[in-house]
């Protein structure tokens, strides 16, 4: 450590640290625009000029490393004069339009001008005017206000890994832009709104709707992926006006994915269910809560009386709160049924017994920054968990070798040191080959049953490279992504990936699908485990069993099975055939009106208190910050009353904290683990004829909220259903020139636009799920494809 | 997203770009961007289309905006069609003192266009440039790779008459 003196006060500093960092830590304010602690130093705005002893001219604090004995003055006459003069130059071309600028009231330039500027401008000449390009539905531009700090450019280049904004032109003509007018494609583009120190880049959906001093910030947590990004919900009255990141270096740092930031737009969607409804003689009636809850309890009881408790089942969505999951399973189990599941996107649940208490990342999110090597298996991490991809990118910039075994050559925002892109049906062979290569490297005996699997598997140089990279790394990880969860042989892939991790000494992690899968597992929203991971007395039916078994009664919580379930067609048919379906739902769809008998409106995350457990196993509680609209009530309260009306004990909670405390006590013995006990997968099935379907959920189709966020649905990442295959396959199937193709899977048929995409391997067609146009397709591994015309 | 088509660069252009790429370390391929843009411009009647810049970006493994930044920074890259003969007249201090204003005036009259414009028949583009580094024989103009020095209206007429 070196000792320097700032404004006469001695300060300890790390050698090589920049003055501005040291001053920030010491709580000494130095004005700045271009400097940002998470970005590289540009030293272009010159606002942070300070006086340094024995240096004739003021120095920029952001680009001046500290040295022993350095004496610095941030408020000396020389420093103040320098800052005032820089401010005067910055304001030369800046318009005086603060009254109509959305940044007004939270503008760095406004604040710095007040604190460090002159009172009147001496500049009488004409100001520069810059055209504002349309860069998409999320970010509004007013480039005349830009002061060229280049934070947005550096963010794209360094953090997001997609440089879309740049600074074309020179001198007076230099401006921030895209050169070619286009929408930003980055899934992290909203962060430039926070980074922009002026009103040049502002939130487009929030535009002109509120002033910062009218807003009250409430802490919350994003439910859209397993990261659990920390949020500030800015509320005015009863409305969430916008969402901003809440800094947490261990989770989201200062960033948010656009999905976390703009999903709030769906809070007031027209499909919100605002009052309880019941179906009487085939017609929907709006009723009061009492009537609806009595009808719901009555419906469940009559299923039990006329049939049996095991004819009841519960399907929950990934984004429910942990308290809701807990109460739902408590209700079902109280009624005598273990049929409860939230894993509606997993086709193969054969390894559910081997999974520890919850699917765990195997490490902290922050540990990902320091990885030296990582193998992603079946993961489009950039679009599945954008903030995890951001950490992996950080690791890659530090030299980590990142590798992938994937069914599509996904575009990552980090380079891959090795990749295998194969038919989903061949993914297990890839893992076997890597494991085989590790066994050879280790000179180790193959685990039981492995040799039979490995017979006939060819080990390629690429596999050996992957094995060596993992083994040689001090910090290595093998992580399975969501494409594995959706895979018809998920069990085999999990076993093999965990074997690769064990053989290479890497940490094994599961990047679970959905927002609160960990919470659901811990709460017992799985058929074979009670709360706290304790084995169920008798395992209930998983969702596939519930759907194929055709139960008589269902409770549906915060999920639209027709879209959210990977076999939506089958789920919908099973629900339609049931005698009683009670849906606790924030939104109501036509499908729901068709199959449900009671509709109970429940709150979305900003309107309820609750807890999310993220992929690290971190419990993150949040409070409700707005009153729910209409008659909507928090889900945990609805479940509490349902429990009471069903005459069950232990449903007398006054606050969601009491639910959480009860569950936390049950989970007190749970230690996070990602260890799977090796059990050789059964012989891998050979794939039938036809094209393998590669299935994934596009980033803006993962749940009801993001599907209803108009701004997100207008971005290039939003998809309305598409079939992608490579040109060779298209030629082979005679559809090379077709605009649309007919796709048939498990008896369901739809017509989709065809996109030729060389990232899709031979023998496969990529048909994303979660969109209405392909919701009728089934769950078979292969599908048939013909030209539509 | 439409993939950039590196085929837009002719084989000869790509071969020439490769000689520039070879001068830099492999991980610094983008250092060849200025040469690559010049080569691309030369193959396309003296100007760069967005598609050509995208092709250069793809060829050098750069993001398109980084190439646009370079192409918009330097005045020697043309982003709009230019005439067959691009007449670059220096109007910097030495040439100004030695009568470049008359040179510009004469050229504008003779060609019927202003600085920065192209004749309707697509033959000539008139462009104002900064110092060409030949102050000793000011005023100076550059056409293609050729310098024309100590310009007078008569000399200009002769030069233009001599252009095909």
Short mmCIF file of N, CA and C in Angstrom, two decimals, chain A residues 170-295:
data_model
loop_
_atom_site.label_atom_id
_atom_site.label_comp_id
_atom_site.label_asym_id
_atom_site.label_seq_id
_atom_site.Cartn_x
_atom_site.Cartn_y
_atom_site.Cartn_z
N UNK A 170 -15.54 12.76 -37.37
CA UNK A 170 -14.32 13.32 -36.79
C UNK A 170 -14.59 14.75 -36.35
N UNK A 171 -13.93 15.15 -35.29
CA UNK A 171 -14.01 16.54 -34.83
C UNK A 171 -15.45 16.94 -34.57
N UNK A 172 -15.82 18.07 -35.11
CA UNK A 172 -17.16 18.60 -34.94
C UNK A 172 -18.23 17.61 -35.43
N UNK A 173 -17.85 16.74 -36.35
CA UNK A 173 -18.84 15.83 -36.93
C UNK A 173 -18.90 14.49 -36.23
N UNK A 174 -18.04 14.29 -35.26
CA UNK A 174 -18.08 13.03 -34.52
C UNK A 174 -19.36 12.97 -33.71
N UNK A 175 -19.98 11.79 -33.72
CA UNK A 175 -21.20 11.62 -32.94
C UNK A 175 -21.32 10.15 -32.57
N UNK A 176 -22.11 9.88 -31.55
CA UNK A 176 -22.34 8.49 -31.15
C UNK A 176 -23.50 7.95 -31.97
N UNK A 177 -23.33 6.78 -32.57
CA UNK A 177 -24.41 6.24 -33.37
C UNK A 177 -24.08 4.85 -33.86
N UNK A 178 -24.94 4.39 -34.76
CA UNK A 178 -24.76 3.04 -35.29
C UNK A 178 -24.30 3.08 -36.75
N UNK A 179 -24.23 4.28 -37.34
CA UNK A 179 -23.91 4.52 -38.74
C UNK A 179 -25.04 4.02 -39.64
N UNK A 180 -25.32 2.72 -39.56
CA UNK A 180 -26.46 2.18 -40.29
C UNK A 180 -27.60 2.13 -39.28
N UNK A 181 -28.75 2.72 -39.61
CA UNK A 181 -29.82 2.76 -38.62
C UNK A 181 -30.34 1.36 -38.37
N UNK A 182 -30.30 0.94 -37.13
CA UNK A 182 -30.75 -0.41 -36.80
C UNK A 182 -31.08 -0.50 -35.32
N UNK A 183 -31.87 -1.52 -34.98
CA UNK A 183 -32.19 -1.76 -33.58
C UNK A 183 -31.00 -2.42 -32.90
N UNK A 184 -30.75 -2.06 -31.67
CA UNK A 184 -29.73 -2.76 -30.91
C UNK A 184 -30.19 -4.19 -30.72
N UNK A 185 -29.27 -5.14 -30.86
CA UNK A 185 -29.67 -6.54 -30.73
C UNK A 185 -29.23 -7.11 -29.40
N UNK A 186 -28.45 -6.36 -28.64
CA UNK A 186 -27.92 -6.91 -27.39
C UNK A 186 -29.04 -7.12 -26.39
N UNK A 187 -28.94 -8.22 -25.64
CA UNK A 187 -29.92 -8.52 -24.59
C UNK A 187 -29.61 -7.71 -23.34
N UNK A 188 -28.58 -6.86 -23.40
CA UNK A 188 -28.18 -6.05 -22.25
C UNK A 188 -28.24 -4.56 -22.57
N UNK A 189 -28.90 -4.21 -23.68
CA UNK A 189 -28.78 -2.85 -24.19
C UNK A 189 -29.32 -1.80 -23.22
N UNK A 190 -30.27 -2.17 -22.37
CA UNK A 190 -30.85 -1.19 -21.46
C UNK A 190 -29.84 -0.58 -20.50
N UNK A 191 -28.72 -1.25 -20.31
CA UNK A 191 -27.72 -0.72 -19.38
C UNK A 191 -27.14 0.62 -19.84
N UNK A 192 -27.17 0.88 -21.12
CA UNK A 192 -26.62 2.15 -21.59
C UNK A 192 -27.49 3.32 -21.13
N UNK A 193 -28.75 3.02 -20.77
CA UNK A 193 -29.60 4.08 -20.21
C UNK A 193 -29.03 4.54 -18.88
N UNK A 194 -28.63 3.57 -18.05
CA UNK A 194 -28.05 3.93 -16.75
C UNK A 194 -26.69 4.58 -16.91
N UNK A 195 -25.93 4.09 -17.89
CA UNK A 195 -24.56 4.58 -18.04
C UNK A 195 -24.52 6.00 -18.56
N UNK A 196 -25.46 6.36 -19.43
CA UNK A 196 -25.42 7.68 -20.06
C UNK A 196 -25.55 8.75 -18.98
N UNK A 197 -24.55 9.64 -18.87
CA UNK A 197 -24.59 10.63 -17.79
C UNK A 197 -25.51 11.81 -18.12
N UNK A 198 -25.99 11.85 -19.36
CA UNK A 198 -26.88 12.95 -19.77
C UNK A 198 -28.16 12.33 -20.31
N UNK A 199 -28.97 13.12 -20.98
CA UNK A 199 -30.25 12.60 -21.48
C UNK A 199 -30.18 12.14 -22.92
N UNK A 200 -28.99 11.74 -23.39
CA UNK A 200 -28.88 11.31 -24.79
C UNK A 200 -29.50 9.94 -24.98
N UNK A 201 -29.30 9.04 -24.03
CA UNK A 201 -29.87 7.70 -24.11
C UNK A 201 -30.77 7.52 -22.90
N UNK A 202 -32.06 7.44 -23.14
CA UNK A 202 -33.01 7.30 -22.04
C UNK A 202 -33.94 6.12 -22.35
N UNK A 203 -34.69 5.73 -21.35
CA UNK A 203 -35.59 4.59 -21.53
C UNK A 203 -36.76 5.00 -22.40
N UNK A 204 -37.00 4.24 -23.44
CA UNK A 204 -38.07 4.62 -24.37
C UNK A 204 -39.46 4.34 -23.78
N UNK A 205 -39.66 3.17 -23.17
CA UNK A 205 -40.99 2.95 -22.60
C UNK A 205 -41.33 3.92 -21.46
N UNK A 206 -40.33 4.40 -20.72
CA UNK A 206 -40.55 5.27 -19.56
C UNK A 206 -40.72 6.72 -19.98
N UNK A 207 -40.38 7.02 -21.21
CA UNK A 207 -40.27 8.39 -21.69
C UNK A 207 -41.47 9.26 -21.32
N UNK A 208 -41.18 10.42 -20.80
CA UNK A 208 -42.17 11.46 -20.47
C UNK A 208 -43.24 10.98 -19.50
N UNK A 209 -43.00 9.92 -18.74
CA UNK A 209 -44.07 9.42 -17.90
C UNK A 209 -43.90 9.81 -16.43
N UNK A 210 -42.71 10.17 -16.01
CA UNK A 210 -42.53 10.54 -14.60
C UNK A 210 -41.24 11.33 -14.44
N UNK A 211 -41.11 11.95 -13.29
CA UNK A 211 -39.87 12.63 -12.92
C UNK A 211 -39.23 11.87 -11.78
N UNK A 212 -37.90 11.84 -11.73
CA UNK A 212 -37.26 11.01 -10.71
C UNK A 212 -37.69 11.37 -9.28
N UNK A 213 -37.97 12.65 -9.03
CA UNK A 213 -38.30 13.00 -7.65
C UNK A 213 -39.71 12.58 -7.26
N UNK A 214 -40.49 12.11 -8.22
CA UNK A 214 -41.82 11.59 -7.88
C UNK A 214 -41.77 10.11 -7.53
N UNK A 215 -40.62 9.49 -7.78
CA UNK A 215 -40.54 8.03 -7.69
C UNK A 215 -39.98 7.58 -6.36
N UNK A 216 -40.50 6.46 -5.90
CA UNK A 216 -39.94 5.85 -4.69
C UNK A 216 -39.35 4.50 -5.12
N UNK A 217 -38.10 4.30 -4.78
CA UNK A 217 -37.43 3.07 -5.21
C UNK A 217 -37.67 1.96 -4.18
N UNK A 218 -38.12 0.80 -4.65
CA UNK A 218 -38.31 -0.35 -3.78
C UNK A 218 -37.37 -1.45 -4.23
N UNK A 219 -36.76 -2.10 -3.27
CA UNK A 219 -35.85 -3.21 -3.62
C UNK A 219 -36.66 -4.43 -4.02
N UNK A 220 -36.24 -5.10 -5.08
CA UNK A 220 -36.90 -6.33 -5.48
C UNK A 220 -35.90 -7.24 -6.19
N UNK A 221 -36.42 -8.35 -6.70
CA UNK A 221 -35.57 -9.37 -7.32
C UNK A 221 -36.26 -9.83 -8.60
N UNK A 222 -35.48 -9.98 -9.65
CA UNK A 222 -36.06 -10.40 -10.92
C UNK A 222 -36.41 -11.88 -10.92
N UNK A 223 -37.61 -12.23 -11.40
CA UNK A 223 -38.00 -13.64 -11.42
C UNK A 223 -37.79 -14.31 -12.77
N UNK A 224 -37.06 -13.68 -13.71
CA UNK A 224 -37.06 -14.21 -15.07
C UNK A 224 -35.94 -15.20 -15.37
N UNK A 225 -34.90 -15.21 -14.56
CA UNK A 225 -33.92 -16.28 -14.73
C UNK A 225 -33.31 -16.61 -13.38
N UNK A 226 -32.48 -17.65 -13.39
CA UNK A 226 -32.02 -18.21 -12.11
C UNK A 226 -30.95 -17.36 -11.45
N UNK A 227 -30.59 -16.22 -12.07
CA UNK A 227 -29.59 -15.36 -11.46
C UNK A 227 -30.19 -14.60 -10.27
N UNK A 228 -31.45 -14.20 -10.43
CA UNK A 228 -32.10 -13.41 -9.38
C UNK A 228 -31.51 -12.02 -9.25
N UNK A 229 -31.42 -11.33 -10.40
CA UNK A 229 -30.83 -9.99 -10.43
C UNK A 229 -31.57 -9.07 -9.47
N UNK A 230 -30.81 -8.22 -8.79
CA UNK A 230 -31.40 -7.29 -7.82
C UNK A 230 -31.90 -6.05 -8.53
N UNK A 231 -33.10 -5.65 -8.18
CA UNK A 231 -33.75 -4.55 -8.89
C UNK A 231 -34.14 -3.43 -7.94
N UNK A 232 -34.27 -2.25 -8.51
CA UNK A 232 -35.04 -1.19 -7.89
C UNK A 232 -36.29 -1.02 -8.73
N UNK A 233 -37.45 -1.14 -8.11
CA UNK A 233 -38.68 -0.82 -8.82
C UNK A 233 -39.02 0.61 -8.44
N UNK A 234 -39.07 1.47 -9.43
CA UNK A 234 -39.40 2.87 -9.15
C UNK A 234 -40.90 3.04 -9.28
N UNK A 235 -41.52 3.39 -8.15
CA UNK A 235 -42.98 3.39 -8.09
C UNK A 235 -43.48 4.81 -7.88
N UNK A 236 -44.52 5.16 -8.61
CA UNK A 236 -45.25 6.40 -8.34
C UNK A 236 -46.69 6.00 -8.09
N UNK A 237 -47.21 6.36 -6.94
CA UNK A 237 -48.57 5.94 -6.60
C UNK A 237 -48.63 4.43 -6.52
N UNK A 238 -49.47 3.84 -7.35
CA UNK A 238 -49.57 2.38 -7.35
C UNK A 238 -48.95 1.77 -8.60
N UNK A 239 -48.19 2.57 -9.32
CA UNK A 239 -47.67 2.08 -10.59
C UNK A 239 -46.15 1.97 -10.59
N UNK A 240 -45.67 0.84 -11.11
CA UNK A 240 -44.23 0.72 -11.34
C UNK A 240 -43.93 1.50 -12.62
N UNK A 241 -43.12 2.53 -12.49
CA UNK A 241 -42.86 3.39 -13.65
C UNK A 241 -41.64 2.90 -14.43
N UNK A 242 -40.71 2.29 -13.74
CA UNK A 242 -39.53 1.77 -14.42
C UNK A 242 -38.76 0.87 -13.48
N UNK A 243 -37.78 0.18 -14.03
CA UNK A 243 -36.95 -0.74 -13.24
C UNK A 243 -35.48 -0.39 -13.49
N UNK A 244 -34.73 -0.34 -12.42
CA UNK A 244 -33.30 -0.07 -12.53
C UNK A 244 -32.53 -1.14 -11.76
N UNK A 245 -31.25 -1.33 -12.06
CA UNK A 245 -30.47 -2.30 -11.30
C UNK A 245 -30.21 -1.81 -9.88
N UNK A 246 -30.18 -2.76 -8.96
CA UNK A 246 -29.75 -2.46 -7.59
C UNK A 246 -28.39 -3.11 -7.47
N UNK A 247 -27.40 -2.31 -7.17
CA UNK A 247 -26.03 -2.80 -7.22
C UNK A 247 -25.82 -3.93 -6.23
N UNK A 248 -25.29 -5.03 -6.72
CA UNK A 248 -24.90 -6.14 -5.86
C UNK A 248 -23.76 -6.87 -6.56
N UNK A 249 -22.56 -6.63 -6.09
CA UNK A 249 -21.38 -7.15 -6.78
C UNK A 249 -21.36 -8.67 -6.84
N UNK A 250 -22.08 -9.31 -5.94
CA UNK A 250 -22.06 -10.77 -5.92
C UNK A 250 -23.04 -11.37 -6.93
N UNK A 251 -23.97 -10.57 -7.41
CA UNK A 251 -24.97 -11.12 -8.33
C UNK A 251 -24.94 -10.42 -9.67
N UNK A 252 -25.56 -9.27 -9.75
CA UNK A 252 -25.68 -8.60 -11.05
C UNK A 252 -24.73 -7.43 -11.21
N UNK A 253 -23.82 -7.22 -10.25
CA UNK A 253 -22.95 -6.04 -10.28
C UNK A 253 -23.82 -4.80 -10.44
N UNK A 254 -23.59 -4.02 -11.52
CA UNK A 254 -24.45 -2.84 -11.71
C UNK A 254 -25.35 -3.03 -12.93
N UNK A 255 -25.43 -4.26 -13.42
CA UNK A 255 -26.11 -4.48 -14.69
C UNK A 255 -27.47 -5.14 -14.52
N UNK A 256 -28.25 -5.08 -15.59
CA UNK A 256 -29.50 -5.84 -15.70
C UNK A 256 -29.65 -6.30 -17.13
N UNK A 257 -30.26 -7.46 -17.30
CA UNK A 257 -30.65 -7.86 -18.64
C UNK A 257 -31.92 -7.08 -19.01
N UNK A 258 -32.12 -6.87 -20.29
CA UNK A 258 -33.30 -6.13 -20.73
C UNK A 258 -34.58 -6.81 -20.26
N UNK A 259 -34.52 -8.13 -20.15
CA UNK A 259 -35.68 -8.88 -19.70
C UNK A 259 -36.07 -8.48 -18.28
N UNK A 260 -35.08 -8.29 -17.41
CA UNK A 260 -35.35 -7.88 -16.04
C UNK A 260 -35.85 -6.44 -15.99
N UNK A 261 -35.34 -5.63 -16.90
CA UNK A 261 -35.61 -4.20 -16.85
C UNK A 261 -36.97 -3.84 -17.44
N UNK A 262 -37.39 -4.54 -18.46
CA UNK A 262 -38.59 -4.10 -19.17
C UNK A 262 -39.79 -5.03 -19.02
N UNK A 263 -39.69 -6.06 -18.20
CA UNK A 263 -40.84 -6.95 -18.04
C UNK A 263 -41.97 -6.25 -17.29
N UNK A 264 -41.64 -5.20 -16.53
CA UNK A 264 -42.68 -4.52 -15.76
C UNK A 264 -43.79 -3.97 -16.65
N UNK A 265 -43.48 -3.80 -17.93
CA UNK A 265 -44.49 -3.24 -18.85
C UNK A 265 -45.70 -4.17 -18.96
N UNK A 266 -45.54 -5.42 -18.54
CA UNK A 266 -46.64 -6.38 -18.63
C UNK A 266 -47.57 -6.32 -17.42
N UNK A 267 -47.23 -5.47 -16.44
CA UNK A 267 -48.06 -5.42 -15.23
C UNK A 267 -49.48 -4.98 -15.54
N UNK A 268 -49.60 -4.07 -16.49
CA UNK A 268 -50.93 -3.53 -16.79
C UNK A 268 -51.47 -4.09 -18.10
N UNK A 269 -51.03 -5.27 -18.46
CA UNK A 269 -51.47 -5.84 -19.73
C UNK A 269 -52.96 -6.12 -19.72
N UNK A 270 -53.58 -6.02 -20.89
CA UNK A 270 -55.04 -6.18 -20.95
C UNK A 270 -55.50 -7.58 -20.56
N UNK A 271 -54.59 -8.55 -20.61
CA UNK A 271 -54.99 -9.90 -20.22
C UNK A 271 -54.88 -10.15 -18.71
N UNK A 272 -54.54 -9.11 -17.94
CA UNK A 272 -54.52 -9.28 -16.48
C UNK A 272 -55.90 -9.72 -16.03
N UNK A 273 -55.92 -10.70 -15.15
CA UNK A 273 -57.17 -11.13 -14.53
C UNK A 273 -57.36 -10.24 -13.31
N UNK A 274 -58.45 -9.49 -13.27
CA UNK A 274 -58.59 -8.47 -12.23
C UNK A 274 -59.58 -8.85 -11.14
N UNK A 275 -60.38 -9.90 -11.37
CA UNK A 275 -61.34 -10.31 -10.34
C UNK A 275 -61.53 -11.82 -10.45
N UNK A 276 -61.90 -12.47 -9.34
CA UNK A 276 -62.13 -13.92 -9.40
C UNK A 276 -63.30 -14.22 -10.33
N UNK A 277 -63.21 -15.34 -10.99
CA UNK A 277 -64.30 -15.75 -11.88
C UNK A 277 -64.55 -17.23 -11.70
N UNK A 278 -65.81 -17.61 -11.85
CA UNK A 278 -66.11 -19.05 -11.86
C UNK A 278 -66.95 -19.36 -13.09
N UNK A 279 -66.84 -20.60 -13.50
CA UNK A 279 -67.60 -21.05 -14.68
C UNK A 279 -68.87 -21.70 -14.18
N UNK A 280 -70.01 -21.13 -14.58
CA UNK A 280 -71.29 -21.74 -14.21
C UNK A 280 -72.03 -22.07 -15.49
N UNK A 281 -72.32 -23.31 -15.65
CA UNK A 281 -73.02 -23.78 -16.85
C UNK A 281 -72.30 -23.31 -18.11
N UNK A 282 -71.01 -23.41 -18.08
CA UNK A 282 -70.23 -23.09 -19.27
C UNK A 282 -69.99 -21.61 -19.50
N UNK A 283 -70.56 -20.74 -18.63
CA UNK A 283 -70.35 -19.30 -18.83
C UNK A 283 -69.54 -18.75 -17.66
N UNK A 284 -68.66 -17.78 -17.95
CA UNK A 284 -67.82 -17.21 -16.91
C UNK A 284 -68.54 -16.09 -16.20
N UNK A 285 -68.49 -16.13 -14.87
CA UNK A 285 -69.10 -15.08 -14.07
C UNK A 285 -68.05 -14.50 -13.15
N UNK A 286 -68.07 -13.18 -13.04
CA UNK A 286 -67.19 -12.53 -12.07
C UNK A 286 -67.88 -12.60 -10.71
N UNK A 287 -67.14 -13.07 -9.72
CA UNK A 287 -67.74 -13.25 -8.40
C UNK A 287 -66.81 -12.65 -7.35
N UNK A 288 -67.28 -12.59 -6.11
CA UNK A 288 -66.38 -12.11 -5.06
C UNK A 288 -65.45 -13.24 -4.62
N UNK A 289 -64.46 -12.85 -3.83
CA UNK A 289 -63.44 -13.82 -3.45
C UNK A 289 -64.03 -14.99 -2.68
N UNK A 290 -64.97 -14.66 -1.76
CA UNK A 290 -65.56 -15.71 -0.96
C UNK A 290 -66.16 -16.81 -1.80
N UNK A 291 -66.98 -16.37 -2.76
CA UNK A 291 -67.66 -17.33 -3.63
C UNK A 291 -66.64 -18.15 -4.41
N UNK A 292 -65.65 -17.44 -4.94
CA UNK A 292 -64.67 -18.13 -5.79
C UNK A 292 -63.86 -19.14 -4.99
N UNK A 293 -63.40 -18.72 -3.81
CA UNK A 293 -62.58 -19.63 -3.00
C UNK A 293 -63.40 -20.81 -2.52
N UNK A 294 -64.67 -20.56 -2.15
CA UNK A 294 -65.52 -21.66 -1.73
C UNK A 294 -65.72 -22.63 -2.89
N UNK A 295 -65.92 -22.07 -4.07
CA UNK A 295 -66.11 -22.93 -5.25
C UNK A 295 -64.85 -23.74 -5.52
#
